[in-house]
Short mmCIF file of C-alpha atoms in Angstrom, two decimals:
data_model
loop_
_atom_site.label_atom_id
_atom_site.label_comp_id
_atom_site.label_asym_id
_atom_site.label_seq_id
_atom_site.Cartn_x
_atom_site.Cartn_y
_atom_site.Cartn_z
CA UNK K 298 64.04 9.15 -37.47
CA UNK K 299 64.21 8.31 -33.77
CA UNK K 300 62.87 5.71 -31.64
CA UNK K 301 60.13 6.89 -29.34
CA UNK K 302 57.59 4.73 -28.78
CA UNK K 303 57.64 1.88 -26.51
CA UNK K 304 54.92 -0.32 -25.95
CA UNK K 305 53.97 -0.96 -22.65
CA UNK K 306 55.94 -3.98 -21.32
CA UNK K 307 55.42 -5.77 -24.71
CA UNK K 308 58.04 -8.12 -25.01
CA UNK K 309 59.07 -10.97 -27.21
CA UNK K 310 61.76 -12.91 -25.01
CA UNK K 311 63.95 -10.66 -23.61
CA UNK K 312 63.76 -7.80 -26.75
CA UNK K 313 61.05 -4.97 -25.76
CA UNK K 314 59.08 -3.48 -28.87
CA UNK K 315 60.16 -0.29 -30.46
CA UNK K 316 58.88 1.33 -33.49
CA UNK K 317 60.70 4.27 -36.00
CA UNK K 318 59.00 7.42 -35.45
CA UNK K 319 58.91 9.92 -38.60
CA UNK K 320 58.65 13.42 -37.14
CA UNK K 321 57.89 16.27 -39.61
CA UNK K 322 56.64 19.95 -39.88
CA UNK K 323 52.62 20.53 -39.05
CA UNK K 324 52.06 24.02 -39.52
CA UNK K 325 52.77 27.57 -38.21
CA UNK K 326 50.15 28.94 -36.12
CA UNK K 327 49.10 32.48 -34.96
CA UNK K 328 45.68 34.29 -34.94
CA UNK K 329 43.71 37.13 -33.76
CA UNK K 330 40.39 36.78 -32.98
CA UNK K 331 38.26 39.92 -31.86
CA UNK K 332 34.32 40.43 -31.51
CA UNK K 333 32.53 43.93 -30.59
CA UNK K 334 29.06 44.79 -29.99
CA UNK K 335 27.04 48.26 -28.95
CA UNK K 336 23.85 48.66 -27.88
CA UNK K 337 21.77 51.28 -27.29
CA UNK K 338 18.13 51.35 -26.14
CA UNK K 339 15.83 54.23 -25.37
CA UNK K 340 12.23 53.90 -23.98
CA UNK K 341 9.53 56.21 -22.37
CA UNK K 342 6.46 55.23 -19.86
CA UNK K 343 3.69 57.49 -19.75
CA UNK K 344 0.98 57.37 -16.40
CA UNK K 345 -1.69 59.35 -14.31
CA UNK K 346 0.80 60.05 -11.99
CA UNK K 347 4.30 59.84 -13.29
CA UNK K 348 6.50 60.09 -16.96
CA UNK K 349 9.76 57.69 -16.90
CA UNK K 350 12.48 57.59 -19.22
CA UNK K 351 15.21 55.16 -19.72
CA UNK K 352 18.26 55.35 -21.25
CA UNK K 353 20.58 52.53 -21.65
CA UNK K 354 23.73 51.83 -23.35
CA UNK K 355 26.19 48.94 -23.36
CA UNK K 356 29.75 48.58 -25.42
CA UNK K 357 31.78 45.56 -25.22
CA UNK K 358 34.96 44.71 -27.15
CA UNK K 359 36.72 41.30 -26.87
CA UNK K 360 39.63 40.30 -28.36
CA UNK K 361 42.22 36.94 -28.35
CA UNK K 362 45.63 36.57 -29.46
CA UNK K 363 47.09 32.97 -29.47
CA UNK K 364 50.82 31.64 -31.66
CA UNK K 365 51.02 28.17 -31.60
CA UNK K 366 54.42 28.66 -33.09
CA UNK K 367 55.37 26.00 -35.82
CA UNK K 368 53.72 22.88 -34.65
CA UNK K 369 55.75 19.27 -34.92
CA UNK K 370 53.93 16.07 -35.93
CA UNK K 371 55.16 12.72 -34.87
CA UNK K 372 53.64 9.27 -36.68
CA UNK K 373 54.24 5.69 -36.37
CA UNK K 374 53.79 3.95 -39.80
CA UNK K 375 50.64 1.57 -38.67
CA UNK K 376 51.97 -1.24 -41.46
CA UNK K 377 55.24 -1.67 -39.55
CA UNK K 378 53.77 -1.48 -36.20
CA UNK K 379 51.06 -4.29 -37.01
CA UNK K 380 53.85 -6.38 -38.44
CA UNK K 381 56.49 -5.64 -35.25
CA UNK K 382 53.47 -6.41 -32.89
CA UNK K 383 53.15 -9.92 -34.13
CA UNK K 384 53.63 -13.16 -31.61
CA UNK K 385 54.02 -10.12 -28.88
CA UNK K 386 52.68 -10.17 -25.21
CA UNK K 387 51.97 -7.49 -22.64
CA UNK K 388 52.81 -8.09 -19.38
CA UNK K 389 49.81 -8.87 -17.89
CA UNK K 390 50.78 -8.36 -14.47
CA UNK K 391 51.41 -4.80 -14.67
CA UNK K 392 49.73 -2.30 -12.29
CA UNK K 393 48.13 -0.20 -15.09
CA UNK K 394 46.75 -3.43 -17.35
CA UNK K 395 45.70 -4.70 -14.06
CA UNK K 396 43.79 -1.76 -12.92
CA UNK K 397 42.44 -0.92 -16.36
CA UNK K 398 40.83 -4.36 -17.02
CA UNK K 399 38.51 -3.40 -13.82
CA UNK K 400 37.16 -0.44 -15.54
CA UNK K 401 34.17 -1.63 -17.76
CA UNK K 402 34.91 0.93 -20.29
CA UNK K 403 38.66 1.00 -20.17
CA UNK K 404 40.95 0.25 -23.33
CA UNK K 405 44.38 -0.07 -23.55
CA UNK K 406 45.78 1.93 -27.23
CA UNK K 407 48.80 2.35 -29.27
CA UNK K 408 49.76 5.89 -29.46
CA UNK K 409 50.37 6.16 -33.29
CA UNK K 410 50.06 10.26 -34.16
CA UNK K 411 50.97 13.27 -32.15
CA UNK K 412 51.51 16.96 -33.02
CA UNK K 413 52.58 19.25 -30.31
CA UNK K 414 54.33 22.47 -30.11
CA UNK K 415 57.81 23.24 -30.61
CA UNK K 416 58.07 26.57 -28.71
CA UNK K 417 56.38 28.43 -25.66
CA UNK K 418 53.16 29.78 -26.90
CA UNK K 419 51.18 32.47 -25.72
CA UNK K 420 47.56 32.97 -25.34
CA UNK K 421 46.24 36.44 -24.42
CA UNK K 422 42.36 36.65 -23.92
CA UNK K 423 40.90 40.82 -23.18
CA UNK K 424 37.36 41.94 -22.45
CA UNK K 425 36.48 45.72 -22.10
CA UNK K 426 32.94 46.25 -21.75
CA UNK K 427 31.31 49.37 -20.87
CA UNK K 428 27.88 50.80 -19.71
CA UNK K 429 26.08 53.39 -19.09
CA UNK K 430 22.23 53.99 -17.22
CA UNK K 431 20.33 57.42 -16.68
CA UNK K 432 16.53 57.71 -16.11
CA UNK K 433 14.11 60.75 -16.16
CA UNK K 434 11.17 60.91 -13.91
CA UNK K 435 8.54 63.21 -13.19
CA UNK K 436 5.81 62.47 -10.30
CA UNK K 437 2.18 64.51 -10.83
CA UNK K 438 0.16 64.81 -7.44
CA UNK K 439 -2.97 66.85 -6.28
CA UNK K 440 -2.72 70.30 -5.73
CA UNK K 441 -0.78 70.42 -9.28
CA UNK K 442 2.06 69.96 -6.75
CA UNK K 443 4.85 68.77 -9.31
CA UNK K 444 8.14 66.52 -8.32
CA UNK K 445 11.13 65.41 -10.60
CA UNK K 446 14.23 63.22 -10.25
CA UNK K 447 17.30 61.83 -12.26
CA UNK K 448 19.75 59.83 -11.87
CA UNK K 449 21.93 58.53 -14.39
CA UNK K 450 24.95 55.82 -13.81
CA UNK K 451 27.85 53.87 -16.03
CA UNK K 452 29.84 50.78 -15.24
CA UNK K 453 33.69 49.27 -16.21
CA UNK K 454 34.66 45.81 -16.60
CA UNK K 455 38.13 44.72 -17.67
CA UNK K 456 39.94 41.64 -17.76
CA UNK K 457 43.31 40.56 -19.12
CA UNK K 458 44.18 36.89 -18.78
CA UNK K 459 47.63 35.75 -20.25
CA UNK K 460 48.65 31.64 -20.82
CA UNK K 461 51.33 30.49 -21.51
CA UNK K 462 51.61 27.16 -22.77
CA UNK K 463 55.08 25.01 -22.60
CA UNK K 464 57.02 23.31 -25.44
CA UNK K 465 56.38 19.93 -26.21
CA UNK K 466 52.46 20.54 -25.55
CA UNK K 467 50.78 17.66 -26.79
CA UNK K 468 47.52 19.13 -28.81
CA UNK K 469 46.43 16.26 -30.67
CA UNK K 470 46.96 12.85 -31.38
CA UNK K 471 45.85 9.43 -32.51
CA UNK K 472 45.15 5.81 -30.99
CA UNK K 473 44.82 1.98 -32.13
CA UNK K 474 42.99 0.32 -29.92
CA UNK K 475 44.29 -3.01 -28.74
CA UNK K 476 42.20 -6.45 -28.39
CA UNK K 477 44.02 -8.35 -25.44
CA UNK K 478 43.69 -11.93 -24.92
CA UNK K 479 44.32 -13.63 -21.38
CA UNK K 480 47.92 -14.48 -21.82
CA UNK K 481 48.96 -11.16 -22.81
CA UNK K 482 49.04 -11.52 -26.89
CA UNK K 483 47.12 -9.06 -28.95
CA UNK K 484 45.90 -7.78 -31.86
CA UNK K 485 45.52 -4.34 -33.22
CA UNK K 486 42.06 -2.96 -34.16
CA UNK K 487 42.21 -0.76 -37.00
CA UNK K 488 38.82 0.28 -37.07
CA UNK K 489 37.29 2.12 -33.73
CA UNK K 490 35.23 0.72 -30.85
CA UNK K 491 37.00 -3.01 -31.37
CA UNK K 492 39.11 -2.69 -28.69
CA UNK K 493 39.12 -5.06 -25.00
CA UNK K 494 40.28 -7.52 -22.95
CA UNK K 495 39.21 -11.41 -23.39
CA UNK K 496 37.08 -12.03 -20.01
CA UNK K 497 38.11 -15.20 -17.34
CA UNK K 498 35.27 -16.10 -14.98
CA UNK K 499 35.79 -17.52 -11.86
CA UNK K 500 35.63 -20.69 -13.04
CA UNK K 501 38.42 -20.41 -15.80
CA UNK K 502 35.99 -21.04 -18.13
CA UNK K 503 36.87 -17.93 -21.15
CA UNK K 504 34.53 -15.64 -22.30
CA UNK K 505 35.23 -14.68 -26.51
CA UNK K 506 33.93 -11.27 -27.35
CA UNK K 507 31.66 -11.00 -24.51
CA UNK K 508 30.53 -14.26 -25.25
CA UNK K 509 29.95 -16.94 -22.24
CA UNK K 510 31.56 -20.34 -22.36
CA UNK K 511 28.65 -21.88 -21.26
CA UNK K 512 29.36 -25.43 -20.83
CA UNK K 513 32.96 -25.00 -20.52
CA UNK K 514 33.05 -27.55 -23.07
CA UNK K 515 32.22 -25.61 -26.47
CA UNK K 516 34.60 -24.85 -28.75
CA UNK K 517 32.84 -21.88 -31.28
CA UNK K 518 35.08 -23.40 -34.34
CA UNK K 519 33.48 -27.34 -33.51
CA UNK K 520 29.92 -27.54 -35.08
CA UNK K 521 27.12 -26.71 -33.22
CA UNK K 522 24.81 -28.69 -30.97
CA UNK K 523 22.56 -26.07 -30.41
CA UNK K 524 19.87 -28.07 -29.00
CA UNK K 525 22.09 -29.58 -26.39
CA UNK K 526 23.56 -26.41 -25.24
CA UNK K 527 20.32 -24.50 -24.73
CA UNK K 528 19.34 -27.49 -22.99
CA UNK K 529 22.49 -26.68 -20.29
CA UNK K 530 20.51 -23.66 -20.13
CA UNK K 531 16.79 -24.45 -19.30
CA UNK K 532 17.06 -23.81 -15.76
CA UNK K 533 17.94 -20.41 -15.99
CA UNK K 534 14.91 -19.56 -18.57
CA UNK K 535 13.15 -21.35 -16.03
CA UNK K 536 13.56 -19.38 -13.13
CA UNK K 537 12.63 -16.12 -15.27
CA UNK K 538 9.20 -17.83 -16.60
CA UNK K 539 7.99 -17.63 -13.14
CA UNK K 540 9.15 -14.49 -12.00
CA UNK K 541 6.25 -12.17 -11.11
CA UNK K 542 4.38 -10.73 -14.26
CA UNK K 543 5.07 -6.79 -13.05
CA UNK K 544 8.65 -8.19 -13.05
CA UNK K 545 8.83 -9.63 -15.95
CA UNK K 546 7.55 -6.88 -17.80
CA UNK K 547 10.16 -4.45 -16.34
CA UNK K 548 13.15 -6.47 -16.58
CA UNK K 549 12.02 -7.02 -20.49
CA UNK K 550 11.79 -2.98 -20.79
CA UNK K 551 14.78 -3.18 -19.29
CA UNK K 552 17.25 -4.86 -21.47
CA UNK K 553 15.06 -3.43 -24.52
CA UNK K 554 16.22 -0.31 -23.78
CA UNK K 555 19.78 -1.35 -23.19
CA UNK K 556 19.65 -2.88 -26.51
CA UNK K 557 19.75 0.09 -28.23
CA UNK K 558 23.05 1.43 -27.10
CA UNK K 559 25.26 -1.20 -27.85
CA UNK K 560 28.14 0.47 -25.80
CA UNK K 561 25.50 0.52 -22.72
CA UNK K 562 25.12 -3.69 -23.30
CA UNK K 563 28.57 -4.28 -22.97
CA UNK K 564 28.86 -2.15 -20.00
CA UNK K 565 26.03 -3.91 -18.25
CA UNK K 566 27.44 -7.43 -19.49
CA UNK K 567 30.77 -6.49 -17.57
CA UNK K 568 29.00 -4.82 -14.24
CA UNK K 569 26.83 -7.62 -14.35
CA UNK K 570 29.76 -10.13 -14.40
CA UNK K 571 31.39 -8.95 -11.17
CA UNK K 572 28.47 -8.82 -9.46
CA UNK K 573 28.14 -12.72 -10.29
CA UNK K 574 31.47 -13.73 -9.37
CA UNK K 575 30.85 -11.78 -5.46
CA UNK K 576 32.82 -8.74 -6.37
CA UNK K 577 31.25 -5.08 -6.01
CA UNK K 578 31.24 -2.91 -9.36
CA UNK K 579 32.52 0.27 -9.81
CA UNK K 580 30.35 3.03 -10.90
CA UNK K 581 31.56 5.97 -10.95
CA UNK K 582 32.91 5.53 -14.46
CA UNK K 583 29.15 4.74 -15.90
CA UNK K 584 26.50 7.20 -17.67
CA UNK K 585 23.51 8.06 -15.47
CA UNK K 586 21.72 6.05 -17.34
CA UNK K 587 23.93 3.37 -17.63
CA UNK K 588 24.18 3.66 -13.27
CA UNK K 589 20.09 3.48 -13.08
CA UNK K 590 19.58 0.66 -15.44
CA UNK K 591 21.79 -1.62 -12.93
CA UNK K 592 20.14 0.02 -10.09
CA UNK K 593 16.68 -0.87 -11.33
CA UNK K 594 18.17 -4.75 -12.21
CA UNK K 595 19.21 -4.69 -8.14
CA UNK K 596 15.98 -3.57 -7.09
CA UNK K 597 13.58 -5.82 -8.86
CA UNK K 598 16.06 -9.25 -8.24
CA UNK K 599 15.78 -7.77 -4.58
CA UNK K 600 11.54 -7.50 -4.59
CA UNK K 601 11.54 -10.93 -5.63
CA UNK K 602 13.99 -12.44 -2.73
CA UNK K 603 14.12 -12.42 1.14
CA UNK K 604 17.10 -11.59 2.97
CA UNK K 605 18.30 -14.67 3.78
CA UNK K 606 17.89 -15.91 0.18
CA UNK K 607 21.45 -15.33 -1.45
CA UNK K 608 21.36 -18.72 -3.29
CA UNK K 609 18.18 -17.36 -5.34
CA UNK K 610 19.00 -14.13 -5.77
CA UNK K 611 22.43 -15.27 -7.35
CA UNK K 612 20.81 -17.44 -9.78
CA UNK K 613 18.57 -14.49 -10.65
CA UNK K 614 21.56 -12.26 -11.28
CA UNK K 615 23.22 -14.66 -13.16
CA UNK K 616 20.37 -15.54 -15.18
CA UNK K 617 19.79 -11.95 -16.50
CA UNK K 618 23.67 -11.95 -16.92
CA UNK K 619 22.97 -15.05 -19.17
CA UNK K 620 20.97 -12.78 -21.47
CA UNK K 621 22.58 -9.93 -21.48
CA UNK K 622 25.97 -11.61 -22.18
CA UNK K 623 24.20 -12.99 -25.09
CA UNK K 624 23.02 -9.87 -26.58
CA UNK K 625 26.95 -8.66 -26.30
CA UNK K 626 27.80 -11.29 -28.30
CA UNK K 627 25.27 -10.41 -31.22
CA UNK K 628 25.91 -8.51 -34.20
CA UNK K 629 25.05 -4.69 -34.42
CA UNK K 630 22.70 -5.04 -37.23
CA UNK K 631 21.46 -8.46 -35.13
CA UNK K 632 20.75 -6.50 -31.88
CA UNK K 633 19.17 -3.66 -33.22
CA UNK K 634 17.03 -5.75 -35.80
CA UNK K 635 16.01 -7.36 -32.32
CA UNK K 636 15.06 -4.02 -30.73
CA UNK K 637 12.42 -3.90 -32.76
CA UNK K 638 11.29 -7.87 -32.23
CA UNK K 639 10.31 -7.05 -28.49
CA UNK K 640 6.84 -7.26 -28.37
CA UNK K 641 5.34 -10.57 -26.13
CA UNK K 642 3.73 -12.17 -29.34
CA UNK K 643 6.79 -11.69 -31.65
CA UNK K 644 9.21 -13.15 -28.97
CA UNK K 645 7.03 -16.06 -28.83
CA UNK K 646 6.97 -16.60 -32.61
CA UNK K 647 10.98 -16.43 -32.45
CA UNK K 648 11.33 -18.50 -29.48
CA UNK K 649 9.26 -21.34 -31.75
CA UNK K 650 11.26 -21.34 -34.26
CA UNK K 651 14.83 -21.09 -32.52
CA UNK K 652 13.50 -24.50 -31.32
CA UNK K 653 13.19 -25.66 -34.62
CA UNK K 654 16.57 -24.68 -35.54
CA UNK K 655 17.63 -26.26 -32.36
CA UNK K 656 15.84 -29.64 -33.14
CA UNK K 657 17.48 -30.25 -36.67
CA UNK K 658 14.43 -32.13 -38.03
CA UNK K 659 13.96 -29.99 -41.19
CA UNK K 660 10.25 -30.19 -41.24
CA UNK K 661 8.06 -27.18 -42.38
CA UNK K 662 5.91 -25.17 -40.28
CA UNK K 663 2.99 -23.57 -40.91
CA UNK K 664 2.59 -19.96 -40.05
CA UNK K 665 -1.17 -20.49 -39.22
CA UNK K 666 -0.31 -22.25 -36.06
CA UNK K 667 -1.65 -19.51 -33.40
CA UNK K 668 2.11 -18.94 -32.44
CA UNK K 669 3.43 -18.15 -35.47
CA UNK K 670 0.32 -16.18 -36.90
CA UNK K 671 2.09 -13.09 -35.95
CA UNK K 672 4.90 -13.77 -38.77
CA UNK K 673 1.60 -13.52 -41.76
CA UNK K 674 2.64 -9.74 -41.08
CA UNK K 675 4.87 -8.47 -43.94
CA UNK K 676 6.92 -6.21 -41.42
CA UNK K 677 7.20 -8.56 -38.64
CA UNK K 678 8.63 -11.58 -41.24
CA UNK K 679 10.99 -9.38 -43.07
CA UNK K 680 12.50 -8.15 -39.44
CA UNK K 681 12.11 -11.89 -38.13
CA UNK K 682 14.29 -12.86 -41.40
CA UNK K 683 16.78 -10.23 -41.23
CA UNK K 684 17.19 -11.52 -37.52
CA UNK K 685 17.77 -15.14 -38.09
CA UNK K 686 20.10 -13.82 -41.55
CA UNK K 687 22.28 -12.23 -39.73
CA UNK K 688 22.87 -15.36 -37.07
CA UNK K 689 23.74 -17.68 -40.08
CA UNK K 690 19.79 -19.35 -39.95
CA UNK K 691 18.21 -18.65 -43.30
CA UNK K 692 14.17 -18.66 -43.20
CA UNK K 693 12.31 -20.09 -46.50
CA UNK K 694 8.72 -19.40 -46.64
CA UNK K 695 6.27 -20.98 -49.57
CA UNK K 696 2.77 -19.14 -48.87
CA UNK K 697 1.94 -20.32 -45.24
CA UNK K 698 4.68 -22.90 -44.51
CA UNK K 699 8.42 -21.62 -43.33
CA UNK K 700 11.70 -23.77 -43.29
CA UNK K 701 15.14 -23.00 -41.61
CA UNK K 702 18.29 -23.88 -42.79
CA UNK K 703 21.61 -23.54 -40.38
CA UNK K 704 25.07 -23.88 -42.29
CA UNK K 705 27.37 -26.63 -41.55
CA UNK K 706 29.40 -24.41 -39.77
CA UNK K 707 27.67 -21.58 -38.25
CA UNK K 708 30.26 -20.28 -35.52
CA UNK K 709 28.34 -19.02 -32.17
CA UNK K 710 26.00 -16.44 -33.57
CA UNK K 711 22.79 -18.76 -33.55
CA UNK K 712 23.31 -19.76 -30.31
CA UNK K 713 24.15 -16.26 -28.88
CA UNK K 714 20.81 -15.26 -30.80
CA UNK K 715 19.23 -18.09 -29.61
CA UNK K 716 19.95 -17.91 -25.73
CA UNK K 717 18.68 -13.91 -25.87
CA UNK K 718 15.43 -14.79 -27.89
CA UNK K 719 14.59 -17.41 -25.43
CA UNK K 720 15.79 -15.55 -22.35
CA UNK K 721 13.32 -12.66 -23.80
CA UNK K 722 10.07 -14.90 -24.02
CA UNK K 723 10.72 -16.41 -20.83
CA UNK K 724 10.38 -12.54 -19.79
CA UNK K 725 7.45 -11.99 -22.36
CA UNK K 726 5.86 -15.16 -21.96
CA UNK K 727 1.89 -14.44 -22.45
#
């Protein structure tokens, strides 16, 4: 056993983190791979005035020989690392945490598996192909005049390339991803795509999960006033209600799309941040797609501006934001129940009765109200129910009335649903 992992700057007081590393035997590699192929073709073209023939050939032979040697395989043993990472902080003012927390898709890991080789190891790759042309032809004018020609050619083509790869190659290897909070204290993620840092806006206030503190004032384990803080909100659904129709309609398309990728959401939620607080997002690390979806965002905000309207076209940007934070903070099987819930009618239905939920009154609705007359459709309620299920609101229906019931203590996940569903009428709104 030696000690060879050490965390980056994790410390508790003055005593940096290290972790036993078990190294064992992998396995001894070495191979021969070889492929060959011939091919020979014949064909004949008969005219009025000329006979060809063509004779082709082709012979290739490739072969590779690679030793890997006897491969070594390092592990940490994950239950002692989770239990030696406890009450520990990185240092969060280190150039690489500081640079990687810029990145939208950047995540610091734990480097828990490794095998790499123990010896210099060769790779040898050779090619030999050969080929061969000829052609017969014979030309037929007047005058029984008669003219013939041949001409035949072959072609080489060999290659030997040689590698050699160094000891202590590292071939493989495994990751935990960490979950970093603002002061530097973290938690491992032992299942994939978990991993991030806790997000500080400009004005201190914390975002959980990709979740806004909107109010600055709401603590997700305190129950829920929902009504009051959508009502915080209003002036940002506002401002999208009246946005031009064409608009609308586009930015809706938009974030439906986005919605189905739920990587792509949190990578617009973080682009979308910095452009908020003033700062100018990085790119380069984002999928075409990803790149074009905040271009298009830019360009329609911009259409609906003038040049000397920064104020506006701030409150624009952070009202999208406002949604799209919202649908980070969603479950999976929440967001993509809500891809489906897109249409301008359905929003509507779900924007009516997040405002029940919101006004607490407990009174029955009935689902032949003109708003709500989309919900009489079979699919439409069960993916409306599923929705709501899977923010902690349970829907009761009795023939044509429907109740909701929120639990005592719901957590943030109606309100997250709620700001996106009515962020997504305002956008749909008929």
């Amino acid at each position: 056993m030696k000690k060879l992992i050490k965390m980056l700057e994790v410390r508790a007081g003055i005593k940096q983190l290290n972790i036993d590393v078990k190294e064992s035997d992998f396995v001894d590699h070495s191979g021969t791979f070889g492929d060959k192929k011939e091919i020979n073709s014949e064909g004949n073209v008969e005219g009025l005035a000329a006979d060809l023939k063509l004779n082709l050939g082709l012979k290739s032979f490739s072969e590779q020989e690679s030793s890997f040697g006897r491969l070594k395989k390092e592990e940490v043993e994950v239950k002692e690392l989770v239990n030696y990472s406890k009450n520990k902080h990185l240092n969060m003012t280190h150039p690489v945490i500081k640079q990687t927390r810029e990145k939208p898709r950047a995540i610091l890991g734990v480097l828990t598996e490794r095998i790499m080789t123990s010896q210099p190891c060769p790779v040898t790759n050779k090619v030999r192909k050969r080929g061969n042309v000829g052609a017969n032809m014979s030309v037929r004018v007047a005058l029984s005049v008669k003219a013939s020609m041949k001409q035949s050619g072959s072609t080489q083509t060999d290659s030997d390339v040689s590698l050699k790869i160094p000891e202590y190659t590292v071939i493989a290897f495994s990751l935990i991803e960490l979950k970093v909070k603002c002061d530097g204290k973290f938690e491992l993620c032992l299942f994939a795509n978990n991993g991030g840092f806790e997000k500080v806006r400009s004005n201190y206030e914390i975002e959980e999960d990709g979740i806004m503190d909107l109010g600055g004032d709401y603590d997700i384990n305190s129950p829920l006033n929902l009504n009051k803080e959508l009502k915080k909100l209003s002036d940002h659904f506002q401002l999208l209600s009246v946005l031009p129709a064409a608009t609308r309609s586009s930015l809706l398309q938009l974030l439906k799309t986005t919605m189905e990728d739920r990587e792509a959401v949190s990578v617009l939620e973080s682009v979308l941040d910095q452009m908020c607080d003033g700062e100018t997002p990085d790119l380069g690390d984002l999928e075409e797609s990803e790149r074009e979806t905040v271009q298009a965002i830019q360009d329609l905000v911009d259409q609906c501006v003038g040049k000397d309207e920064d104020e506006i076209r701030s409150s624009l940007l952070s009202a999208v934001h406002l949604i799209v934070s919202a649908m980070d903070g969603m479950t999976d099987e929440g967001l993509f129940v809500l891809g489906s819930c897109c249409s301008p009618p359905v929003l509507q239905a779900l924007q009516i009765l997040v405002q029940h939920v919101a006004a607490g009154s407990g009174e029955t609705l009935s689902l032949r109200d003109a708003g709500l007359a989309v919900l009489t459709e079979e699919e439409v309620f069960g993916r409306t129910e599923s929705l709501f299920g899977h923010s902690t609101v349970t829907l009761k229906r009795e023939e044509d009335t429907l109740r909701t019931e929120m639990k005592d203590q719901p957590g943030y996940l109606p309100l997250v649903m709620s700001i996106t569903v009515k962020g997504l009428a305002s956008l749909g709104k008929i």
